[in-house]
Each structure stands twice: as C-alpha cells, then as structure tokens.
mmCIF file of C-alpha atoms and ligand atoms in Angstrom:
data_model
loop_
_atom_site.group_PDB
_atom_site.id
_atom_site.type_symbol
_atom_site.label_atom_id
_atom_site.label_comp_id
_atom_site.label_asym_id
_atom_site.label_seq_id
_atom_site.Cartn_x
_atom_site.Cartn_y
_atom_site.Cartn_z
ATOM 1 C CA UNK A 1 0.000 0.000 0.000
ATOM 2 C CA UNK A 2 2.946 2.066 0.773
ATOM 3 C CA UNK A 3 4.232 1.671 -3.152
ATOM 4 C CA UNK A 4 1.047 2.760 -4.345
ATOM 5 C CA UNK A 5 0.547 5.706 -2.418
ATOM 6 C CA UNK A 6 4.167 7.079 -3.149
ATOM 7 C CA UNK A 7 3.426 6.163 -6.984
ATOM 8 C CA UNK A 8 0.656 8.183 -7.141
ATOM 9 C CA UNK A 9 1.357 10.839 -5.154
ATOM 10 C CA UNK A 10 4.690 11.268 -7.066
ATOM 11 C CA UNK A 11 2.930 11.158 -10.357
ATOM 12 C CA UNK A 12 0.258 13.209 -9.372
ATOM 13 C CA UNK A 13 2.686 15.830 -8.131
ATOM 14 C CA UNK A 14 4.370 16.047 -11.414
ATOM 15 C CA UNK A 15 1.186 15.614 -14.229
ATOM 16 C CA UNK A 16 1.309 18.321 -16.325
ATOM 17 C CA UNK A 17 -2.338 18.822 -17.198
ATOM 18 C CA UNK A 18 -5.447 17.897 -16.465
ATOM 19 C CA UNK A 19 -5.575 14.829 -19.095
ATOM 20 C CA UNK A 20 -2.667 13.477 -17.071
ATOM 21 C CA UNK A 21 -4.302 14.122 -14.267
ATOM 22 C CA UNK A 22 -7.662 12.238 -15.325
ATOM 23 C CA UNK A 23 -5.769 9.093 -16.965
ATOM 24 C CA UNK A 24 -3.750 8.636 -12.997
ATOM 25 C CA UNK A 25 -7.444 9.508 -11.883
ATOM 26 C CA UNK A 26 -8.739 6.218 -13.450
ATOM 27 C CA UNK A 27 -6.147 4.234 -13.349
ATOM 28 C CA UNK A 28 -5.518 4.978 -9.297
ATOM 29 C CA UNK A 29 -9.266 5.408 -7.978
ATOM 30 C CA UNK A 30 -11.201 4.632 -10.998
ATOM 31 C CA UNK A 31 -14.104 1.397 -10.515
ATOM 32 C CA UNK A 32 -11.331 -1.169 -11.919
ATOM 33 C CA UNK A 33 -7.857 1.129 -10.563
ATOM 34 C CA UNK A 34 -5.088 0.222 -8.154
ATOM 35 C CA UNK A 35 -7.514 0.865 -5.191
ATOM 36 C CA UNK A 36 -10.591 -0.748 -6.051
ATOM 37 C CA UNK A 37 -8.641 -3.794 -7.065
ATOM 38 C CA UNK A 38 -7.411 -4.101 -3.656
ATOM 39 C CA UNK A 39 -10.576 -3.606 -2.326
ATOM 40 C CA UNK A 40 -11.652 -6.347 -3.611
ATOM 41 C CA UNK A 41 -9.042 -8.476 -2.324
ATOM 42 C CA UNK A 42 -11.025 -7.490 1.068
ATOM 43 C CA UNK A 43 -13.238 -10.190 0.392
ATOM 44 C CA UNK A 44 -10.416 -13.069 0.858
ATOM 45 C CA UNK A 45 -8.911 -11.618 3.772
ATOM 46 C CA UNK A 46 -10.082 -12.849 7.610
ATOM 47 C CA UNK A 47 -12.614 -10.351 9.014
ATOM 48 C CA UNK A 48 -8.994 -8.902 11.483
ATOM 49 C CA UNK A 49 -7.162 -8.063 8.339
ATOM 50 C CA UNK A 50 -10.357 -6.614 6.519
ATOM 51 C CA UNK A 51 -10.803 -3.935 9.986
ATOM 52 C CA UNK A 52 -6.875 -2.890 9.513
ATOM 53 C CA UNK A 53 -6.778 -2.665 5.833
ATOM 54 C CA UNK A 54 -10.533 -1.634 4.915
ATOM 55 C CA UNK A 55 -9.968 1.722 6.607
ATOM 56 C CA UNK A 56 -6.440 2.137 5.419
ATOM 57 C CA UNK A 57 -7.352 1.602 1.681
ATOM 58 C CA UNK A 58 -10.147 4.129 1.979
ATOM 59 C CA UNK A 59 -7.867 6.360 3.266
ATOM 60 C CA UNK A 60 -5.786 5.852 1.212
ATOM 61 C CA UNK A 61 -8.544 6.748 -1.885
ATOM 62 C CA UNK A 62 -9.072 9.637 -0.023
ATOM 63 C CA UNK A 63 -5.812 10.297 0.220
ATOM 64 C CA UNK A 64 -5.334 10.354 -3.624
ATOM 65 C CA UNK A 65 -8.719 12.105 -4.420
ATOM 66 C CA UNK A 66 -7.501 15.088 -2.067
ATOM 67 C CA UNK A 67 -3.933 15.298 -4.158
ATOM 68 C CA UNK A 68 -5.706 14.901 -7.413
ATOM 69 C CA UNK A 69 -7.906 18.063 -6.519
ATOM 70 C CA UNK A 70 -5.465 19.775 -4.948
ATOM 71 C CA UNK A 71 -3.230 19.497 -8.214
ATOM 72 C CA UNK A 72 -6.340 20.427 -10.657
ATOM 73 C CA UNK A 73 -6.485 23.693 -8.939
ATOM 74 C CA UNK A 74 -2.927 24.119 -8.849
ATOM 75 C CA UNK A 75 -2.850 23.672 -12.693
ATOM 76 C CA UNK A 76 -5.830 26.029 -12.740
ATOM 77 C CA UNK A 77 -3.947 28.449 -11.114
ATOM 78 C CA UNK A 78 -1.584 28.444 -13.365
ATOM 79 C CA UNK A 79 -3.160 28.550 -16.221
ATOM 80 C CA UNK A 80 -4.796 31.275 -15.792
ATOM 81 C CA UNK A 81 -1.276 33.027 -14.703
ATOM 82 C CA UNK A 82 0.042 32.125 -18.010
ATOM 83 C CA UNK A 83 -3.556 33.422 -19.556
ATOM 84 C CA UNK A 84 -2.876 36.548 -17.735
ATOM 85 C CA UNK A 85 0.828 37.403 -18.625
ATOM 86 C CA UNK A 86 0.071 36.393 -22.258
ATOM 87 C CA UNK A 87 -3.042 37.783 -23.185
ATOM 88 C CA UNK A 88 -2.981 42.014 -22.241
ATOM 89 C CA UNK A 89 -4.692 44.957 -23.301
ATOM 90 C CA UNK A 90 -3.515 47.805 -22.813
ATOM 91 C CA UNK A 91 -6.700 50.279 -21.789
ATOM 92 C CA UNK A 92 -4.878 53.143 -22.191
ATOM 93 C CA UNK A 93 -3.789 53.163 -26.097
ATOM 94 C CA UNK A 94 -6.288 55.596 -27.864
ATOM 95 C CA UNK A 95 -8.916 53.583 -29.398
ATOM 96 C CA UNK A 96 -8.781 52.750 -32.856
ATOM 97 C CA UNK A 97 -11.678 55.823 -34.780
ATOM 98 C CA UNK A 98 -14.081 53.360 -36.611
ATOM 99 C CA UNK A 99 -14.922 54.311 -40.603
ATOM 100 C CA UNK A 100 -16.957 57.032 -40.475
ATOM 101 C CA UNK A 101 -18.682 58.819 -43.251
ATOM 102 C CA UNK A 102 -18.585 62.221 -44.262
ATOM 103 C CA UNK A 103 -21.067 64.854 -45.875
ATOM 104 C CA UNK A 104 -20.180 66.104 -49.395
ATOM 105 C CA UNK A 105 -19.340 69.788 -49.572
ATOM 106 C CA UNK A 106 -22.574 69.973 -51.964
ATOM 107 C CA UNK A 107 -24.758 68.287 -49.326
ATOM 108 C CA UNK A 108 -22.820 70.563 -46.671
ATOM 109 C CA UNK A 109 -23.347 74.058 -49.115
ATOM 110 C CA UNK A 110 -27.081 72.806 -50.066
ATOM 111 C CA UNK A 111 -27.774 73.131 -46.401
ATOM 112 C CA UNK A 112 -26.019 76.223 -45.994
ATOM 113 C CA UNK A 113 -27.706 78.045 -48.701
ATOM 114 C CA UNK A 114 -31.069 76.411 -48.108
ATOM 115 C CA UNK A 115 -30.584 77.691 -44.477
ATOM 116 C CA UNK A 116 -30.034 81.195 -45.500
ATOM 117 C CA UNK A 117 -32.419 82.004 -47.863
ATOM 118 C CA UNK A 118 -35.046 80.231 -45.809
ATOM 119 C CA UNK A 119 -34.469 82.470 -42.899
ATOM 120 C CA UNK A 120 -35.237 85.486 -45.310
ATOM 121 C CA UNK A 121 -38.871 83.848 -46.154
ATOM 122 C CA UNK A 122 -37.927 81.087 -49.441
ATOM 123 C CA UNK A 123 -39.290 77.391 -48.686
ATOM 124 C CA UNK A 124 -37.658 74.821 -50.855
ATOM 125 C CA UNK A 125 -39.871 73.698 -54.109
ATOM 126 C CA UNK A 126 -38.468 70.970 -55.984
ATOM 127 C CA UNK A 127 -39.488 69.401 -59.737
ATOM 128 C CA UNK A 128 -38.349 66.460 -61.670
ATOM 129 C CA UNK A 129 -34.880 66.094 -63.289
ATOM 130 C CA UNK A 130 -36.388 64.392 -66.401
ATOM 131 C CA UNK A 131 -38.063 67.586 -67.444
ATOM 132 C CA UNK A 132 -40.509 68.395 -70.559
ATOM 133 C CA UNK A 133 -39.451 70.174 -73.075
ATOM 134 C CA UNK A 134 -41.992 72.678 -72.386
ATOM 135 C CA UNK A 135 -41.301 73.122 -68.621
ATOM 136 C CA UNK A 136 -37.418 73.432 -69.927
ATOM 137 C CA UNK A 137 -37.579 75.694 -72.296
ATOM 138 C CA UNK A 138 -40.957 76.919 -73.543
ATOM 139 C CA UNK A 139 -42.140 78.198 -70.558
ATOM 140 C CA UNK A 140 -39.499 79.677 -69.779
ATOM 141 C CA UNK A 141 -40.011 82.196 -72.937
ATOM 142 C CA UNK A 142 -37.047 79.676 -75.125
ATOM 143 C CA UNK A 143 -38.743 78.820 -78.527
ATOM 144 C CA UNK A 144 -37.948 75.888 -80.365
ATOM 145 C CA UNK A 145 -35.207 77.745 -82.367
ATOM 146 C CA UNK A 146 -34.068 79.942 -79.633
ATOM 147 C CA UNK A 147 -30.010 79.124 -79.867
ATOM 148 C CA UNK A 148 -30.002 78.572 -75.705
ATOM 149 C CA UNK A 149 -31.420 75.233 -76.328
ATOM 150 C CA UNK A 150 -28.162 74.481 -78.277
ATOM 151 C CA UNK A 151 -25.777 76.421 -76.081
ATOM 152 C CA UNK A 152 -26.836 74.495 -73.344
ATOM 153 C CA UNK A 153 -25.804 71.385 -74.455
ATOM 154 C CA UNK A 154 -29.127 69.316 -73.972
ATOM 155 C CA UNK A 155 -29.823 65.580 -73.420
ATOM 156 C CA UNK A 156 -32.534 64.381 -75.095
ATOM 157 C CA UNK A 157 -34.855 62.147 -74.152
ATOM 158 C CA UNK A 158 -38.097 59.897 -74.861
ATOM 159 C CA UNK A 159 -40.246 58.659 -72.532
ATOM 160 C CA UNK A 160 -43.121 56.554 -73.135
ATOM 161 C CA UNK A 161 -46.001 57.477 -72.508
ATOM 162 C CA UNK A 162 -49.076 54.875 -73.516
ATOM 163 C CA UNK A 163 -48.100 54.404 -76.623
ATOM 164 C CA UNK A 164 -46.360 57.175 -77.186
ATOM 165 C CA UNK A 165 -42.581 58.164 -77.230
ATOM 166 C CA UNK A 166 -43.013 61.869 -75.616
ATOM 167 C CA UNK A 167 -39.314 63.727 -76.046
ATOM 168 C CA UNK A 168 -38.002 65.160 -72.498
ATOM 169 C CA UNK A 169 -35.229 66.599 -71.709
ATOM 170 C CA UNK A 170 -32.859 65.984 -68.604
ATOM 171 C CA UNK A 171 -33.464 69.594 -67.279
ATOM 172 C CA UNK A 172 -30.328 71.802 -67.845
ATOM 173 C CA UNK A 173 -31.298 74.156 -65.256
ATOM 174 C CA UNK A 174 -33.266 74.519 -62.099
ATOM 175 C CA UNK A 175 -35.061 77.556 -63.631
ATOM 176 C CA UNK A 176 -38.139 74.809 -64.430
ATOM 177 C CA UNK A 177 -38.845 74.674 -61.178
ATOM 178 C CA UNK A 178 -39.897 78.402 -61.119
ATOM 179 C CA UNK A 179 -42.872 77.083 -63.064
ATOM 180 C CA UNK A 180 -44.077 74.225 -61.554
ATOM 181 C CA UNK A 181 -43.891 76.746 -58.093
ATOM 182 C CA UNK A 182 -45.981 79.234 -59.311
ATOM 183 C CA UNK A 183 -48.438 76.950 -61.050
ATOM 184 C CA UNK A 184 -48.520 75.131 -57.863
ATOM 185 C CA UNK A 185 -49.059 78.070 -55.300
ATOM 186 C CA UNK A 186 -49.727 81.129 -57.546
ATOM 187 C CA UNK A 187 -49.001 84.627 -56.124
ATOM 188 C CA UNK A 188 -47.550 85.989 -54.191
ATOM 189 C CA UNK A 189 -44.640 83.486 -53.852
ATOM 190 C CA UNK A 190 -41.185 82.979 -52.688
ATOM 191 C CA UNK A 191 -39.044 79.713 -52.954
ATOM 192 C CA UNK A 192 -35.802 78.410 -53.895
ATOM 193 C CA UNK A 193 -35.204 75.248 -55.570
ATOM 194 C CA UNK A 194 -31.854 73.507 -54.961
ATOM 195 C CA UNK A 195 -30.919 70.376 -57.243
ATOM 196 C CA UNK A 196 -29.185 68.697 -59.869
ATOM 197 C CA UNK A 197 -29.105 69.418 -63.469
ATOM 198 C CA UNK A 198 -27.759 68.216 -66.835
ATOM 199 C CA UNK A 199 -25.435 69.530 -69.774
ATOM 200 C CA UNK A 200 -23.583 67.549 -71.771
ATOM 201 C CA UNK A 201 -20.069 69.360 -71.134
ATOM 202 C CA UNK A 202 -16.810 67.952 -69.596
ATOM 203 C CA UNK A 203 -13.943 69.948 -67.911
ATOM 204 C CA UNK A 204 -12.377 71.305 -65.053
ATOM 205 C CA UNK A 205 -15.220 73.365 -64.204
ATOM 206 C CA UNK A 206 -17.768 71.222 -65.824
ATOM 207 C CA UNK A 207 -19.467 68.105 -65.333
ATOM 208 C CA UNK A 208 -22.244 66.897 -67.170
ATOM 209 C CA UNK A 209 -24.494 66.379 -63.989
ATOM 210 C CA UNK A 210 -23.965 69.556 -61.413
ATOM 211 C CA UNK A 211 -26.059 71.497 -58.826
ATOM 212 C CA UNK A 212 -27.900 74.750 -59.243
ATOM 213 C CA UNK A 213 -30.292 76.533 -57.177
ATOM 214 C CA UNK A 214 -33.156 78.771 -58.067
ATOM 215 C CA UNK A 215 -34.582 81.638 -56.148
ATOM 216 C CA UNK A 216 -37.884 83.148 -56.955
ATOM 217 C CA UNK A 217 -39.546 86.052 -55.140
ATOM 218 C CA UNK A 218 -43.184 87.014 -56.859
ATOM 219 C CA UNK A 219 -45.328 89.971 -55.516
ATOM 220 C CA UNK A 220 -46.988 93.068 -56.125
ATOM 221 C CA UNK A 221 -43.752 95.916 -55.776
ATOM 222 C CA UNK A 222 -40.296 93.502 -56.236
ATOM 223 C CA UNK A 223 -37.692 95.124 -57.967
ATOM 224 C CA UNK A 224 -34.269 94.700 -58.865
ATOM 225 C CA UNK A 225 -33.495 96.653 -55.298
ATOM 226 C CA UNK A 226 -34.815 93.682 -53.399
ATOM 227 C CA UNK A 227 -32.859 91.570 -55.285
ATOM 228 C CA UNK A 228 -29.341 93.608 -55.101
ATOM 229 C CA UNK A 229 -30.819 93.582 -50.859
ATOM 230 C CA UNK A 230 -31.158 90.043 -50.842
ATOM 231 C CA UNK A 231 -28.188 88.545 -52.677
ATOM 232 C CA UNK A 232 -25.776 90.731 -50.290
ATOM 233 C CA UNK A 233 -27.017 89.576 -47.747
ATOM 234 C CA UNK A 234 -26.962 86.154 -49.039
ATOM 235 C CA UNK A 235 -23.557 86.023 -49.971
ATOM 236 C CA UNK A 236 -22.407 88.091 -46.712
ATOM 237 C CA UNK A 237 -24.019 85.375 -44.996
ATOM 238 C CA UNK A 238 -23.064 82.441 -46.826
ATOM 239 C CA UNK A 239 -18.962 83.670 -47.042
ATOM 240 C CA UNK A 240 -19.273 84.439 -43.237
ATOM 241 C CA UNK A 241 -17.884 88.167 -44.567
ATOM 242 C CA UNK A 242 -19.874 91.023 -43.514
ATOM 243 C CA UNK A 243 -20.685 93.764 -46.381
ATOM 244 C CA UNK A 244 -19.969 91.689 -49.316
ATOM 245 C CA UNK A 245 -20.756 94.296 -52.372
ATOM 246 C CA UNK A 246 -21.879 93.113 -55.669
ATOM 247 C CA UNK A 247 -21.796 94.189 -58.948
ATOM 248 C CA UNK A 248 -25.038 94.066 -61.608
ATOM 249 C CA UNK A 249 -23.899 93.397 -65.296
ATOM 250 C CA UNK A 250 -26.274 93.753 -68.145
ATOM 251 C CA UNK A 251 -27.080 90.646 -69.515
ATOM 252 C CA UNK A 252 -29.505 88.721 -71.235
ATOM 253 C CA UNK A 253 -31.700 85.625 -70.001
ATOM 254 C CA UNK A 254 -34.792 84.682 -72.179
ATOM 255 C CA UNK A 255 -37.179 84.186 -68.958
ATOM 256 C CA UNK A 256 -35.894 87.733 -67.126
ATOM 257 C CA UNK A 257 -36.461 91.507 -68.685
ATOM 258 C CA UNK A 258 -34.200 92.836 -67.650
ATOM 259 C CA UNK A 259 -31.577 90.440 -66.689
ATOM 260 C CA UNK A 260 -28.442 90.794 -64.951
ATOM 261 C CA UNK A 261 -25.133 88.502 -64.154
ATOM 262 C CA UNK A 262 -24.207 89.428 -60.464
ATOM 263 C CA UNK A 263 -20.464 89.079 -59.852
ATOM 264 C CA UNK A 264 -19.170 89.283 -55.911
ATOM 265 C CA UNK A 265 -16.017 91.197 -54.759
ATOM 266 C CA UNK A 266 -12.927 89.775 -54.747
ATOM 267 C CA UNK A 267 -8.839 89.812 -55.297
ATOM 268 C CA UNK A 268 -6.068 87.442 -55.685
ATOM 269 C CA UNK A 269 -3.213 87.496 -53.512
ATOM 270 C CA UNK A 270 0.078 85.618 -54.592
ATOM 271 C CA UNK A 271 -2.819 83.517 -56.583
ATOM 272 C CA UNK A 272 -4.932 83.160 -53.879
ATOM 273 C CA UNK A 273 -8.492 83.939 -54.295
ATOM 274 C CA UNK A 274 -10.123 86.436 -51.283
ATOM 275 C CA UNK A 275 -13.710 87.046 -51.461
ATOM 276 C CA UNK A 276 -15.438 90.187 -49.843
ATOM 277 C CA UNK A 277 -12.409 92.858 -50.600
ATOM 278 C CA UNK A 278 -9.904 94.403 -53.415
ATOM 279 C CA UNK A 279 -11.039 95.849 -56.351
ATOM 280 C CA UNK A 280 -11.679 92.475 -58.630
ATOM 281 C CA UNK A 281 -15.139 90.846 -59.708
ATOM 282 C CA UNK A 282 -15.824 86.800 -59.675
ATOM 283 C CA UNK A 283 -19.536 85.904 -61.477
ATOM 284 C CA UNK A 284 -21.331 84.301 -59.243
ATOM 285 C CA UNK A 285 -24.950 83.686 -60.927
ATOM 286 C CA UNK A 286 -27.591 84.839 -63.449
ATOM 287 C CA UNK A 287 -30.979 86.874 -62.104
ATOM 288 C CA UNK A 288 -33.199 89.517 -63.619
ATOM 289 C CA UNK A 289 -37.030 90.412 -63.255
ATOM 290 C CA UNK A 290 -39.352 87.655 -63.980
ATOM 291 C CA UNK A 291 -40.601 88.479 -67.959
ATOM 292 C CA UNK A 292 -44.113 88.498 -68.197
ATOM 293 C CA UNK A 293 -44.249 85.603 -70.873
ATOM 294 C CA UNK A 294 -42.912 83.429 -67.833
ATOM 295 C CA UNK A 295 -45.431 84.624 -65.044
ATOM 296 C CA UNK A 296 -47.851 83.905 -68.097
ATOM 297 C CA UNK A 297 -46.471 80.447 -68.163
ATOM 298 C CA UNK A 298 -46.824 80.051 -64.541
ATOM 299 C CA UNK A 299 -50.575 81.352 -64.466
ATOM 300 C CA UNK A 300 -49.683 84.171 -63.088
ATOM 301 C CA UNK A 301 -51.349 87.667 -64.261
ATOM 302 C CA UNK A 302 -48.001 89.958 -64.998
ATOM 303 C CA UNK A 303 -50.167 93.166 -64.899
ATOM 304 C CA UNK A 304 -50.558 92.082 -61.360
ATOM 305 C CA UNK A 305 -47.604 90.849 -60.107
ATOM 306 C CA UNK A 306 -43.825 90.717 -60.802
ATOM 307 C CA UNK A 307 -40.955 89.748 -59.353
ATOM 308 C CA UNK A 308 -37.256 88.504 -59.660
ATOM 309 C CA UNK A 309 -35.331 85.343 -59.896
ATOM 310 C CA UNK A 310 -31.967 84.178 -60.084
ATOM 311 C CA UNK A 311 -30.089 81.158 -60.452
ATOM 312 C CA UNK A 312 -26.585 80.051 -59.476
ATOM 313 C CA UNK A 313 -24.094 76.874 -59.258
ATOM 314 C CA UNK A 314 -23.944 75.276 -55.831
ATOM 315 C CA UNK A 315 -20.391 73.301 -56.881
ATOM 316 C CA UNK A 316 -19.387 76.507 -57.911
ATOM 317 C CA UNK A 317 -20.077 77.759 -54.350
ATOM 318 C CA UNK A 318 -18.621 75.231 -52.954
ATOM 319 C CA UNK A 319 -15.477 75.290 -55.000
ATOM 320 C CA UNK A 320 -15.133 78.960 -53.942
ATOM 321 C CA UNK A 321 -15.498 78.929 -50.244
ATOM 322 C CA UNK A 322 -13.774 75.490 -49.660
ATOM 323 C CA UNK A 323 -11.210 76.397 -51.839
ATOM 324 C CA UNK A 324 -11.726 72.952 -54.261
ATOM 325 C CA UNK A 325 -9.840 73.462 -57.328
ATOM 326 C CA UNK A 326 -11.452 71.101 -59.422
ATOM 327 C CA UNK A 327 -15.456 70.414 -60.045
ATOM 328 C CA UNK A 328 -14.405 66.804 -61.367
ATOM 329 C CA UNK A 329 -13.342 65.897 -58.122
ATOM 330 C CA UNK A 330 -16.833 65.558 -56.737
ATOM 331 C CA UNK A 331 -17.831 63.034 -58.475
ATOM 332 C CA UNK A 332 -14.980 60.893 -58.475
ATOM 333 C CA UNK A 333 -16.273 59.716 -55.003
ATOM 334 C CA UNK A 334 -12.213 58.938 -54.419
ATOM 335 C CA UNK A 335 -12.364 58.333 -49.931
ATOM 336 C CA UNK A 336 -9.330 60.412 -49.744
ATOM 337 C CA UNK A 337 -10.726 63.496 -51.278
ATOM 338 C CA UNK A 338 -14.320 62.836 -49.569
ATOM 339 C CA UNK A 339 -12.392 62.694 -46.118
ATOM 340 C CA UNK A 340 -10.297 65.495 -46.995
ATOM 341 C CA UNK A 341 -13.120 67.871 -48.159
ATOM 342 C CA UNK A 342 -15.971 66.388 -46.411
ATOM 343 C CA UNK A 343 -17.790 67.862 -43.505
ATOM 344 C CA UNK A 344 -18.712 65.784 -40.358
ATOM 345 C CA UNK A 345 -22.640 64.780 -40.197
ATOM 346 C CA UNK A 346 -22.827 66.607 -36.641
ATOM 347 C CA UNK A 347 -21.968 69.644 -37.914
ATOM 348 C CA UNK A 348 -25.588 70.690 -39.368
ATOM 349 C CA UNK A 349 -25.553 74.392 -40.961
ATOM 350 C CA UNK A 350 -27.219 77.039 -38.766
ATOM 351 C CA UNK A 351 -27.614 80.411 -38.487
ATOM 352 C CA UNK A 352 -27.391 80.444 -34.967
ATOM 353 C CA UNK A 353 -24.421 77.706 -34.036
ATOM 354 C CA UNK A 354 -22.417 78.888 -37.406
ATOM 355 C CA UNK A 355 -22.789 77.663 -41.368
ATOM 356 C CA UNK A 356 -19.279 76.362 -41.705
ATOM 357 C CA UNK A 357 -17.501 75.042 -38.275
HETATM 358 N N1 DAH B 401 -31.038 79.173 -65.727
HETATM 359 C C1 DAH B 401 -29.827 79.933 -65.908
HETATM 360 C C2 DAH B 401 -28.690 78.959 -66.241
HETATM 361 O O1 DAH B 401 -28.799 77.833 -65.980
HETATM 362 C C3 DAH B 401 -29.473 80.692 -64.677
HETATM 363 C C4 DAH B 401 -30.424 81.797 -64.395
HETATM 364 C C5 DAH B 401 -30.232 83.037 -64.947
HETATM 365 C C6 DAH B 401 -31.530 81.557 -63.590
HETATM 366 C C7 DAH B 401 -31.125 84.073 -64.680
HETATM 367 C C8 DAH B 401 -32.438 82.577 -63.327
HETATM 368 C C9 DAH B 401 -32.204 83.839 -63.867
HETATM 369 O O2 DAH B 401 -33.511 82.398 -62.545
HETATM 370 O O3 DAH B 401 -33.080 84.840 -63.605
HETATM 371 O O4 DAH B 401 -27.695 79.390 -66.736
#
C-alpha cells in the first residue's frame, strides 16, 4: 500500500495537465484502478485483516482524491497566470476611430444656402430632373429655335407614354422649377429650388451632372433693389464676410427683362483667391425680373404681379469657399478626397451655431 501511495502521489505531483491528471485519476481510484482492485481483495482476507486494511485503503482513496484536486487547482492556477501574462490589453492606447462617413461639400453648401435664404422667407420647391421640353424651355419664354437650347448642351430624351414616345429633356437648369412653383401656389410666392441638373459638357469646371439653385420672389412691388438687398445679404451670410458688395452686369436671359449677371467682390493674392475685398469681380450667378411671358407660363397675371429670380451653381459655391480646385473631383467619389473635403454629419448648418464650423 505504501508503493502505491508514493506512486501516485509522485505522479500526481508532477502531471502536467489535467488529461494526465484524469488518466492517474482512473487508473488509481477509478471502478477497476489500483484501489478498487485491492478492495476487492477485502473479500479473501479474515474479518482482522479486513478492519486494519478496509480503513487504510479508503484512506488511502481519499488520500489520492484530495492530491488529485489539490493538483487540478494548482494547474488552474496556473493557467490562468500564463492566460494573464500572455493575453494584455492595454486600456490606455487611444482607441482605434471606426470608418466614419462624411457629408459632401454639396450636401454641406445645399444646407447652408437652403438655411439662408429660408431664414429670409424662401421654402424649398423641388421638380423632376427628367423635365418636358416645355417646362425646360418653352415656358421659360425659349422657342424651339431659340439658340439657348443648343448652347446648353441638352440631353434628349423619350419617354413613353401609352403608346407614345413623348421627347423630355434631362433639365439643364433649375429655372423649371420656377414654373411648376408658381403653377402650384400662384401669387404671391417665394421659394428656392436647390438640385441637380444636366449639360452635356466635360472639364475642369464642368461636369455633365452639377447642382444649381433657383430663387424666386413674386409679388406686387419687387424690384431689382430687393434683389441687389437680398443677394448681399446672401452672400455676406453664406462667405461668413460682412458687407460683401456686388456688382449688376447687363445681360440677357430669355425668362428675365431685364436680366443681370451678379459678380461678388474679390482679389487674388500671390494667386490666392479672397472674397469680400480688393477691387476684382468673380460671377457668381444669373438673375433679372421675372418676364411676363414666364409669369404667363406660370398662371400668373403679370399686370398684377412681378418679381425677380436668379439662379446660381452650388459646386461653384462650394469650389469657392472650400477652396476645391477642381469640379471633377466631386464626383470621383475617391475616400481620400471625400475625407479630406468632407464635412462631419454633426456639424448641421445654422444660423445660430455657425454655417461652416
Ligand atoms: N437658368 C440659368 C442657367 O442655368 C441661370 C439663371 C439666370 C436663372 C437668370 C435665373 C435667372 O432664374 O433669372 O444658366
């Protein structure tokens, strides 16, 4: 009994892991191990012998069980050392910033300018970018051979329509818009539209699917005064400049009478553009007052009411107070440029926390 206990003890003592330990489990105390088989040789013995050696086998089992759990959670123990030396994290290291999105700069400048002019009164209209001909250009006092429906670089269209093929355009302007608005809600009226539009034209500054947006004020006394009022303060806003001045050219539009191209002013320094002083004018948009023909279009009685509208490039904007040299860019949806010029969503444009933070 004495050469089993110091076989198993010693073995037990230096298993090293718990499979070890459960094969000398079953082969010392297991129902056919070392022990049991000497239990049974109990049976043979006289009933002296059995009183001395039943009690010192059980011990014995004991004996073993006790080192076999003692050793389990020794090996536990250490296990979970090892676990905790090897495996670490350190809590301090910065965490790593997940993939985050960013806003365009023409989502970011839609909500700027939509913010602005909406404080002044304008609520956003909108109209479809596959546009009739007639909403395009007809209404909009451009004939059939007027040459603006060939400067502007058109695509053409079908749709069907039953079973007809009606020709649409994609609209090349937002100026549509001013239509469907005063169809919809008659005078007076004042809305912007903000949204894309369509020229087939490819270059630094162009791209044959950009943003525009539309401003139309209808009422019984509008003049070109309100508009000069409105667009400086626009612009003053929008540039974050106070007392940006602009300057009226005489121009001509088919749907305004008269019409004007509004540059803002501006200089380059060392080639650097700075908007709001010096002595040097950057075109910004197109505007005029409403013609009549167009009010006509849009049901509205021009011996009643009249009013102006305008009508300017929201990349351009963008490209101008980001400082993004190139309108190609935006479309290229390349991550590096779209994290570079991008704006974060929490940042929403307002008038009272700031347009641009
Ligand atoms: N629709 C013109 C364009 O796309 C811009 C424009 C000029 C809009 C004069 C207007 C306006 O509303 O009055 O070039």
């Amino acid at each position: 009994m004495d050469d089993l206990r110091t076989k198993y003890l010693e073995a037990i003592s230096s298993a090293a892991d718990e499979a070890a330990l459960e094969d000398l489990r079953v082969q010392a105390v297991g129902k056919k191990g070392e022990v049991a088989l000497q239990m049974r040789e109990l049976g043979k013995m006289t009933p002296e012998e059995r009183q001395v050696m039943g009690p010192k086998l059980n011990a014995l089992k004991d004996e073993i069980n006790a080192a076999l759990a003692a050793k389990k959670s020794a090996l536990a123990d250490a296990a979970l050392d090892e676990r905790l030396r090897t495996e670490w994290l350190d809590v301090t290291l910065p965490s790593r910033p997940r993939r985050q999105g960013t806003i365009h700069p023409v989502s970011q400048v839609t909500e700027e300018v939509t913010t602005i002019l909406a404080d002044m009164g304008f609520t956003v209209a909108e109209g479809p970018q596959i546009e009739t001909d007639w909403y395009n250009f007809d209404a909009l006092n451009i004939p059939a051979e007027h040459p603006t429906r060939t400067e502007m670089d058109t695509f053409y269209m079908h749709r069907k329509e039953g079973d007809n093929r009606v020709p649409h355009v994609l609209r090349t302007h937002t100026s549509p818009v001013q239509i469907r608005a005063m169809q919809a809600h008659g005078a007076p009226i004042r809305v912007i539209a903000p949204g894309r539009v369509y020229r087939a034209d490819y270059d630094q500054t162009h791209t044959p699917m950009f943003h525009q947006i539309e401003g139309l004020a209808i009422d019984r006394d509008i003049s070109m005064a309100n508009l000069k009022w409105t667009l400086e303060e626009f612009f003053s806003a929008f540039f974050e400049i106070d007392g940006i001045k602009t300057r009226f050219r005489a121009s001509h539009f088919p749907f305004t009478e008269p019409s004007a191209e509004v540059d803002i002013q501006c200089s380059w320094v060392d080639g650097q553009l700075r908007i709001g002083e010096g002595d040097d004018w950057m075109e910004v948009l197109g505007s005029g007052m409403v013609h009549p023909k167009v009010l006509q279009a849009g049901n509205i009685d021009p011996d009643q009411w009249q009013g102006f509208a305008f009508g300017m490039g929201i990349d351009r904007l963008a490209m101008l107070k980001y400082g993004i040299p190139d309108l190609r860019a935006f479309f290229d949806s390349d991550l590096r440029w779209l994290r570079h010029y991008g704006f974060s969503a929490l940042d929403v444009p307002s008038l009272v926390s700031g347009l641009s933070r």
